[in-house]
CSV table of C-alpha atoms in Angstrom, one decimal:
chain,number,residue,atom,x,y,z
A,16,MET,CA,0.1,0.3,0.1
A,17,SER,CA,3.1,2.5,0.5
A,18,SER,CA,3.8,1.9,-3.1
A,19,ILE,CA,0.3,3.5,-4.0
A,20,GLY,CA,1.2,6.5,-1.8
A,21,SER,CA,4.5,7.4,-3.1
A,22,LYS,CA,3.5,7.4,-6.6
A,23,LYS,CA,0.2,9.3,-5.8
A,24,LYS,CA,-0.6,11.9,-8.4
A,25,LEU,CA,-3.5,14.2,-9.3
A,26,TYR,CA,-4.9,14.3,-12.5
A,27,SER,CA,-7.2,16.2,-14.5
A,28,LEU,CA,-9.9,14.7,-16.6
A,29,ALA,CA,-8.6,16.5,-19.7
A,30,GLU,CA,-5.2,14.4,-19.1
A,31,VAL,CA,-6.8,11.0,-18.7
A,32,SER,CA,-9.0,11.5,-21.6
A,33,GLN,CA,-5.7,12.0,-23.4
A,34,HIS,CA,-5.1,8.0,-22.8
A,35,ASN,CA,-8.0,6.7,-25.0
A,36,THR,CA,-6.3,4.1,-27.3
A,37,SER,CA,-5.7,0.8,-27.2
A,38,LYS,CA,-1.8,1.5,-26.9
A,39,ASP,CA,-2.3,3.6,-24.1
A,40,CYS,CA,-5.7,3.5,-22.0
A,41,TRP,CA,-6.4,5.0,-18.5
A,42,LEU,CA,-10.0,5.2,-16.9
A,43,VAL,CA,-11.1,6.9,-14.0
A,44,ILE,CA,-13.2,4.6,-11.4
A,45,SER,CA,-14.0,5.7,-7.8
A,46,GLY,CA,-11.9,9.0,-8.0
A,47,LYS,CA,-8.6,7.1,-9.0
A,48,VAL,CA,-6.8,7.1,-12.2
A,49,TYR,CA,-5.9,3.6,-13.5
A,50,ASP,CA,-3.5,2.8,-16.5
A,51,VAL,CA,-5.6,-0.7,-18.0
A,52,THR,CA,-3.3,-0.7,-21.2
A,53,LYS,CA,-1.3,-3.9,-20.4
A,54,PHE,CA,-5.1,-5.5,-19.0
A,55,LEU,CA,-6.8,-4.7,-22.3
A,56,GLU,CA,-6.0,-8.3,-23.7
A,57,ASP,CA,-6.9,-10.1,-20.7
A,58,HIS,CA,-10.2,-8.3,-19.8
A,59,PRO,CA,-12.9,-10.7,-19.9
A,60,GLY,CA,-15.2,-8.2,-21.5
A,61,GLY,CA,-13.0,-7.3,-24.3
A,62,ASP,CA,-10.9,-4.4,-24.8
A,63,GLU,CA,-13.9,-2.6,-26.4
A,64,VAL,CA,-15.6,-1.9,-23.2
A,65,LEU,CA,-12.7,-0.3,-21.6
A,66,LEU,CA,-11.8,1.8,-24.4
A,67,SER,CA,-15.6,3.0,-24.5
A,68,ALA,CA,-15.4,4.1,-20.8
A,69,THR,CA,-12.1,6.5,-21.2
A,70,GLY,CA,-12.4,10.3,-21.2
A,71,LYS,CA,-15.2,10.0,-18.2
A,72,ASP,CA,-15.9,8.9,-14.9
A,73,ALA,CA,-16.3,5.0,-15.7
A,74,THR,CA,-17.3,4.3,-11.8
A,75,ASP,CA,-20.9,3.5,-13.0
A,76,ASP,CA,-20.0,1.2,-15.6
A,77,PHE,CA,-17.5,-0.5,-13.2
A,78,GLU,CA,-19.9,-0.9,-10.4
A,79,ASP,CA,-22.8,-2.2,-12.7
A,80,VAL,CA,-21.0,-5.0,-13.9
A,81,GLY,CA,-20.3,-6.5,-10.3
A,82,HIS,CA,-16.7,-7.2,-10.7
A,83,SER,CA,-15.2,-9.9,-8.2
A,84,THR,CA,-12.9,-9.1,-5.5
A,85,THR,CA,-10.0,-10.8,-7.5
A,86,ALA,CA,-10.8,-8.0,-10.2
A,87,ARG,CA,-11.0,-5.4,-7.6
A,88,ALA,CA,-7.5,-6.6,-6.2
A,89,MET,CA,-6.2,-6.2,-9.6
A,90,MET,CA,-6.9,-2.5,-9.7
A,91,ASP,CA,-4.3,-1.8,-7.0
A,92,GLU,CA,-1.2,-2.8,-9.5
A,93,LEU,CA,-3.0,-0.3,-12.3
A,94,TYR,CA,-3.4,2.6,-10.2
A,95,VAL,CA,-1.5,5.8,-11.4
A,96,GLY,CA,-3.0,8.4,-8.9
A,97,ASP,CA,-6.1,10.2,-8.3
A,98,ILE,CA,-8.7,12.2,-10.5
A,99,ASP,CA,-9.1,16.1,-9.6
A,100,THR,CA,-12.9,16.0,-8.9
A,101,ALA,CA,-13.3,19.7,-9.8
A,102,THR,CA,-12.6,18.9,-13.5
A,103,ILE,CA,-15.2,16.0,-13.7
A,104,PRO,CA,-18.4,17.5,-14.9
A,105,ALA,CA,-21.5,17.2,-12.6
A,106,LYS,CA,-24.0,14.9,-13.5
A,107,THR,CA,-27.3,16.1,-14.5
A,108,SER,CA,-30.1,14.3,-13.6
A,109,TYR,CA,-33.3,13.8,-15.9
A,110,THR,CA,-36.5,15.9,-15.1
A,111,PRO,CA,-39.4,15.4,-17.1
A,112,PRO,CA,-41.2,18.2,-18.5
A,113,LYS,CA,-44.3,19.3,-16.6
A,114,GLN,CA,-47.8,18.1,-18.2
A,115,PRO,CA,-51.2,18.3,-17.4
A,116,HIS,CA,-52.7,15.3,-16.0
A,117,TYR,CA,-53.4,12.7,-18.8
A,118,ASN,CA,-57.0,11.4,-18.8
A,119,GLN,CA,-56.6,8.0,-20.3
A,120,ASP,CA,-59.8,7.3,-21.9
A,121,LYS,CA,-60.1,11.3,-23.0
A,122,THR,CA,-64.1,10.9,-21.8
A,123,PRO,CA,-65.4,13.6,-19.4
A,124,GLU,CA,-66.2,12.1,-16.0
A,125,PHE,CA,-69.6,13.5,-16.0
A,126,ILE,CA,-70.7,11.3,-19.3
A,127,ILE,CA,-69.4,8.3,-17.3
A,128,LYS,CA,-71.8,9.2,-14.6
A,129,ILE,CA,-74.4,9.4,-16.9
A,130,LEU,CA,-73.9,6.2,-18.6
A,131,GLN,CA,-73.8,4.5,-15.2
A,132,PHE,CA,-77.1,5.9,-14.8
A,133,LEU,CA,-78.7,5.1,-18.2
A,134,VAL,CA,-77.3,1.9,-19.1
A,135,PRO,CA,-78.7,0.0,-16.3
A,136,LEU,CA,-82.2,1.6,-17.1
A,137,LEU,CA,-81.8,0.6,-20.9
A,138,ILE,CA,-81.2,-2.8,-19.9
A,139,LEU,CA,-84.1,-2.8,-17.5
A,140,GLY,CA,-86.5,-1.1,-20.0
A,141,LEU,CA,-85.3,-3.8,-22.5
A,142,ALA,CA,-85.9,-6.7,-20.4
A,143,VAL,CA,-89.6,-5.3,-19.6
A,144,GLY,CA,-90.3,-4.8,-23.0
A,145,VAL,CA,-89.3,-8.5,-24.1
A,146,ARG,CA,-91.1,-9.8,-21.1
A,147,PHE,CA,-94.1,-8.0,-22.4
A,148,TYR,CA,-93.9,-8.6,-26.0
A,149,THR,CA,-93.4,-12.2,-25.1
A,150,LYS,CA,-96.1,-12.5,-22.7
A,151,SER,CA,-98.9,-11.0,-25.3
A,152,ALA,CA,-97.5,-13.2,-28.1
């Protein structure tokens, strides 16, 4: 652990972003900078996964996959320094635009109340009419 402390350097996101090729690949994970170049060929998900995570904070990408404790232990060997968090753009959360209440069936409520009253009356009237007609015939 002392070797990590001795080579601890603070990098900006712009500096880390320059290391974005298969011959020189750095990632930012949990506020730390890792040189993953020598691990590209051995990465189980392929080198494209690592290369696509360059130039940004890849913490979410890393955590979403659910890496093993062995993978996390390997990161100590790849550590090159810390990221200057002031250089990482703040995450903006999506807020949907305000919309009026949506009535799914688009039928005004008073029409529904009228129908709830009239439909049973129509069924009753039809039943009485059928009964009256069939009784007289």
